[in-house]
Amino acid sequence: MSEDTFYQQAQRGLPSLLLAWLTHGRGDSERLAVLLADTARVASLGQPSTNPEGAMLESWANEGGAPLWAPKAALFLLMQMPAHPLPNDSDAACAWAYCWIRMREHASPDAALIALPEHLRQPLAWPIEAAWQDLTHQRLV
């Protein structure tokens, strides 16, 4: 898999993280948007200047265009849910791996994979390596 293909898949899959948060999170889109922004701030995943409105979160989930802190915070929250949500296709798996690799520093792709919750290790095994390559190699945009 080329880096460009991985990056394109990850970008296409980012809205699916927000859709998964809207699907699995408890509350309406207004509440879930606030929780997402607060989580980003507290977990050092980004510093949104304001809380997005619910309609904005729904737009990001359906049309894309979200700042990276939003899908990173969604992944952070989804990984902790007892329901163990999983990516629903290869684009989503690439997005989950892309965000995971960028959430914290990892010594290697193996270390990043081992640091995942157990239920995500198998579904993200192949995209973690591609995400690592994407992070550590220059990509011309």
PDB file of C-alpha atoms in Angstrom:
ATOM      1  CA  MET A   1       0.000   0.000   0.000  1.00  0.00           C
ATOM      2  CA  SER A   2       1.488   3.362  -0.951  1.00  0.00           C
ATOM      3  CA  GLU A   3       1.590   6.231   1.497  1.00  0.00           C
ATOM      4  CA  ASP A   4      -0.642   8.349  -0.735  1.00  0.00           C
ATOM      5  CA  THR A   5      -3.261   5.615  -0.831  1.00  0.00           C
ATOM      6  CA  PHE A   6      -3.172   5.269   2.949  1.00  0.00           C
ATOM      7  CA  TYR A   7      -3.452   9.021   3.499  1.00  0.00           C
ATOM      8  CA  GLN A   8      -6.359   9.309   1.071  1.00  0.00           C
ATOM      9  CA  GLN A   9      -8.138   6.408   2.763  1.00  0.00           C
ATOM     10  CA  ALA A  10      -7.527   7.926   6.203  1.00  0.00           C
ATOM     11  CA  GLN A  11      -8.895  11.289   5.094  1.00  0.00           C
ATOM     12  CA  ARG A  12     -12.000   9.645   3.626  1.00  0.00           C
ATOM     13  CA  GLY A  13     -12.469   7.684   6.862  1.00  0.00           C
ATOM     14  CA  LEU A  14     -12.178  10.587   9.330  1.00  0.00           C
ATOM     15  CA  PRO A  15     -15.891  11.472   9.183  1.00  0.00           C
ATOM     16  CA  SER A  16     -16.711   7.863  10.149  1.00  0.00           C
ATOM     17  CA  LEU A  17     -15.044   8.416  13.526  1.00  0.00           C
ATOM     18  CA  LEU A  18     -17.411  11.291  14.204  1.00  0.00           C
ATOM     19  CA  LEU A  19     -20.372   9.300  12.954  1.00  0.00           C
ATOM     20  CA  ALA A  20     -19.376   6.457  15.294  1.00  0.00           C
ATOM     21  CA  TRP A  21     -19.238   8.960  18.170  1.00  0.00           C
ATOM     22  CA  LEU A  22     -22.697  10.262  17.272  1.00  0.00           C
ATOM     23  CA  THR A  23     -23.962   6.675  17.062  1.00  0.00           C
ATOM     24  CA  HIS A  24     -22.399   5.252  20.228  1.00  0.00           C
ATOM     25  CA  GLY A  25     -22.208   8.342  22.437  1.00  0.00           C
ATOM     26  CA  ARG A  26     -24.952   9.081  24.935  1.00  0.00           C
ATOM     27  CA  GLY A  27     -26.878  12.260  24.353  1.00  0.00           C
ATOM     28  CA  ASP A  28     -27.935  14.529  21.552  1.00  0.00           C
ATOM     29  CA  SER A  29     -25.510  16.046  19.060  1.00  0.00           C
ATOM     30  CA  GLU A  30     -25.236  19.274  21.093  1.00  0.00           C
ATOM     31  CA  ARG A  31     -24.053  17.404  24.190  1.00  0.00           C
ATOM     32  CA  LEU A  32     -21.788  15.094  22.203  1.00  0.00           C
ATOM     33  CA  ALA A  33     -20.145  18.088  20.495  1.00  0.00           C
ATOM     34  CA  VAL A  34     -19.355  19.684  23.877  1.00  0.00           C
ATOM     35  CA  LEU A  35     -18.003  16.393  25.235  1.00  0.00           C
ATOM     36  CA  LEU A  36     -15.807  16.046  22.166  1.00  0.00           C
ATOM     37  CA  ALA A  37     -14.316  19.537  22.515  1.00  0.00           C
ATOM     38  CA  ASP A  38     -13.839  19.186  26.281  1.00  0.00           C
ATOM     39  CA  THR A  39     -12.138  15.812  25.780  1.00  0.00           C
ATOM     40  CA  ALA A  40      -9.801  17.290  23.184  1.00  0.00           C
ATOM     41  CA  ARG A  41      -8.756  20.004  25.631  1.00  0.00           C
ATOM     42  CA  VAL A  42      -8.394  17.782  28.716  1.00  0.00           C
ATOM     43  CA  ALA A  43      -6.610  14.917  26.924  1.00  0.00           C
ATOM     44  CA  SER A  44      -4.292  17.313  25.037  1.00  0.00           C
ATOM     45  CA  LEU A  45      -5.617  16.249  21.643  1.00  0.00           C
ATOM     46  CA  GLY A  46      -6.187  19.799  20.446  1.00  0.00           C
ATOM     47  CA  GLN A  47      -7.333  23.165  21.720  1.00  0.00           C
ATOM     48  CA  PRO A  48     -10.649  24.087  20.122  1.00  0.00           C
ATOM     49  CA  SER A  49     -11.279  27.781  20.761  1.00  0.00           C
ATOM     50  CA  THR A  50     -15.018  27.188  21.119  1.00  0.00           C
ATOM     51  CA  ASN A  51     -17.345  24.238  21.383  1.00  0.00           C
ATOM     52  CA  PRO A  52     -18.871  23.241  18.075  1.00  0.00           C
ATOM     53  CA  GLU A  53     -22.631  23.167  17.810  1.00  0.00           C
ATOM     54  CA  GLY A  54     -24.407  19.871  17.306  1.00  0.00           C
ATOM     55  CA  ALA A  55     -25.233  20.756  13.715  1.00  0.00           C
ATOM     56  CA  MET A  56     -21.532  21.316  13.020  1.00  0.00           C
ATOM     57  CA  LEU A  57     -20.643  17.918  14.477  1.00  0.00           C
ATOM     58  CA  GLU A  58     -23.321  16.297  12.318  1.00  0.00           C
ATOM     59  CA  SER A  59     -21.972  18.121   9.266  1.00  0.00           C
ATOM     60  CA  TRP A  60     -18.428  16.933   9.987  1.00  0.00           C
ATOM     61  CA  ALA A  61     -19.723  13.365  10.376  1.00  0.00           C
ATOM     62  CA  ASN A  62     -21.597  13.461   7.076  1.00  0.00           C
ATOM     63  CA  GLU A  63     -19.551  15.790   4.881  1.00  0.00           C
ATOM     64  CA  GLY A  64     -16.070  15.925   6.429  1.00  0.00           C
ATOM     65  CA  GLY A  65     -13.995  19.012   7.036  1.00  0.00           C
ATOM     66  CA  ALA A  66     -13.520  18.554  10.795  1.00  0.00           C
ATOM     67  CA  PRO A  67     -10.353  19.826  12.462  1.00  0.00           C
ATOM     68  CA  LEU A  68      -8.123  16.894  13.436  1.00  0.00           C
ATOM     69  CA  TRP A  69      -8.792  17.334  17.164  1.00  0.00           C
ATOM     70  CA  ALA A  70     -12.398  16.193  16.609  1.00  0.00           C
ATOM     71  CA  PRO A  71     -11.755  12.691  15.181  1.00  0.00           C
ATOM     72  CA  LYS A  72      -8.824  12.234  17.595  1.00  0.00           C
ATOM     73  CA  ALA A  73     -11.122  13.010  20.542  1.00  0.00           C
ATOM     74  CA  ALA A  74     -13.815  10.750  19.083  1.00  0.00           C
ATOM     75  CA  LEU A  75     -11.326   7.881  18.851  1.00  0.00           C
ATOM     76  CA  PHE A  76     -10.147   8.541  22.406  1.00  0.00           C
ATOM     77  CA  LEU A  77     -13.733   8.257  23.655  1.00  0.00           C
ATOM     78  CA  LEU A  78     -14.733   5.316  21.440  1.00  0.00           C
ATOM     79  CA  MET A  79     -11.738   3.258  22.579  1.00  0.00           C
ATOM     80  CA  GLN A  80     -12.945   3.447  26.168  1.00  0.00           C
ATOM     81  CA  MET A  81     -16.532   2.363  25.549  1.00  0.00           C
ATOM     82  CA  PRO A  82     -17.629  -1.010  26.909  1.00  0.00           C
ATOM     83  CA  ALA A  83     -19.464  -1.687  23.618  1.00  0.00           C
ATOM     84  CA  HIS A  84     -16.058  -1.817  21.844  1.00  0.00           C
ATOM     85  CA  PRO A  85     -16.993  -0.047  18.588  1.00  0.00           C
ATOM     86  CA  LEU A  86     -14.848  -1.024  15.599  1.00  0.00           C
ATOM     87  CA  PRO A  87     -14.076   0.635  12.278  1.00  0.00           C
ATOM     88  CA  ASN A  88     -16.675  -0.406   9.705  1.00  0.00           C
ATOM     89  CA  ASP A  89     -14.498  -0.477   6.556  1.00  0.00           C
ATOM     90  CA  SER A  90     -10.905  -0.060   5.358  1.00  0.00           C
ATOM     91  CA  ASP A  91     -11.170   3.746   5.078  1.00  0.00           C
ATOM     92  CA  ALA A  92     -12.396   3.918   8.671  1.00  0.00           C
ATOM     93  CA  ALA A  93      -9.625   1.551   9.824  1.00  0.00           C
ATOM     94  CA  CYS A  94      -7.064   3.828   8.183  1.00  0.00           C
ATOM     95  CA  ALA A  95      -8.600   6.868   9.897  1.00  0.00           C
ATOM     96  CA  TRP A  96      -8.582   5.143  13.297  1.00  0.00           C
ATOM     97  CA  ALA A  97      -4.898   4.182  12.819  1.00  0.00           C
ATOM     98  CA  TYR A  98      -4.019   7.666  11.507  1.00  0.00           C
ATOM     99  CA  CYS A  99      -5.510   9.314  14.608  1.00  0.00           C
ATOM    100  CA  TRP A 100      -4.027   6.756  16.996  1.00  0.00           C
ATOM    101  CA  ILE A 101      -0.502   7.262  15.670  1.00  0.00           C
ATOM    102  CA  ARG A 102      -0.936  11.042  16.042  1.00  0.00           C
ATOM    103  CA  MET A 103      -2.529  10.995  19.498  1.00  0.00           C
ATOM    104  CA  ARG A 104       0.601  10.029  21.439  1.00  0.00           C
ATOM    105  CA  GLU A 105       4.262   9.319  20.763  1.00  0.00           C
ATOM    106  CA  HIS A 106       5.061   5.679  20.072  1.00  0.00           C
ATOM    107  CA  ALA A 107       8.530   4.142  19.835  1.00  0.00           C
ATOM    108  CA  SER A 108       7.568   1.884  16.919  1.00  0.00           C
ATOM    109  CA  PRO A 109       4.549   0.615  15.034  1.00  0.00           C
ATOM    110  CA  ASP A 110       4.618  -2.511  17.217  1.00  0.00           C
ATOM    111  CA  ALA A 111       4.548  -0.353  20.353  1.00  0.00           C
ATOM    112  CA  ALA A 112       1.620   1.616  18.925  1.00  0.00           C
ATOM    113  CA  LEU A 113      -0.251  -1.601  18.193  1.00  0.00           C
ATOM    114  CA  ILE A 114       0.388  -3.053  21.653  1.00  0.00           C
ATOM    115  CA  ALA A 115      -0.783   0.206  23.270  1.00  0.00           C
ATOM    116  CA  LEU A 116      -4.199  -0.151  21.633  1.00  0.00           C
ATOM    117  CA  PRO A 117      -7.057  -1.723  23.564  1.00  0.00           C
ATOM    118  CA  GLU A 118      -7.025  -5.443  22.846  1.00  0.00           C
ATOM    119  CA  HIS A 119     -10.240  -5.417  20.803  1.00  0.00           C
ATOM    120  CA  LEU A 120      -8.660  -2.992  18.301  1.00  0.00           C
ATOM    121  CA  ARG A 121      -5.330  -4.737  17.767  1.00  0.00           C
ATOM    122  CA  GLN A 122      -6.465  -7.155  15.078  1.00  0.00           C
ATOM    123  CA  PRO A 123      -8.677  -4.714  13.103  1.00  0.00           C
ATOM    124  CA  LEU A 124      -5.931  -2.055  13.130  1.00  0.00           C
ATOM    125  CA  ALA A 125      -2.899  -4.311  12.669  1.00  0.00           C
ATOM    126  CA  TRP A 126      -2.431  -3.579   8.973  1.00  0.00           C
ATOM    127  CA  PRO A 127      -3.244   0.154   8.967  1.00  0.00           C
ATOM    128  CA  ILE A 128      -0.993   0.893  11.984  1.00  0.00           C
ATOM    129  CA  GLU A 129       2.064   0.013   9.913  1.00  0.00           C
ATOM    130  CA  ALA A 130       0.846   2.242   7.071  1.00  0.00           C
ATOM    131  CA  ALA A 131       0.049   5.047   9.541  1.00  0.00           C
ATOM    132  CA  TRP A 132       3.556   4.755  10.960  1.00  0.00           C
ATOM    133  CA  GLN A 133       5.044   5.014   7.467  1.00  0.00           C
ATOM    134  CA  ASP A 134       2.830   8.025   6.763  1.00  0.00           C
ATOM    135  CA  LEU A 135       4.002   9.726   9.979  1.00  0.00           C
ATOM    136  CA  THR A 136       7.714   8.986   9.607  1.00  0.00           C
ATOM    137  CA  HIS A 137       8.143   9.640   5.884  1.00  0.00           C
ATOM    138  CA  GLN A 138       7.731  12.930   4.153  1.00  0.00           C
ATOM    139  CA  ARG A 139       4.593  13.148   2.116  1.00  0.00           C
ATOM    140  CA  LEU A 140       4.318  15.783  -0.591  1.00  0.00           C
ATOM    141  CA  VAL A 141       0.899  17.343  -0.330  1.00  0.00           C
TER     142      VAL A 141
END
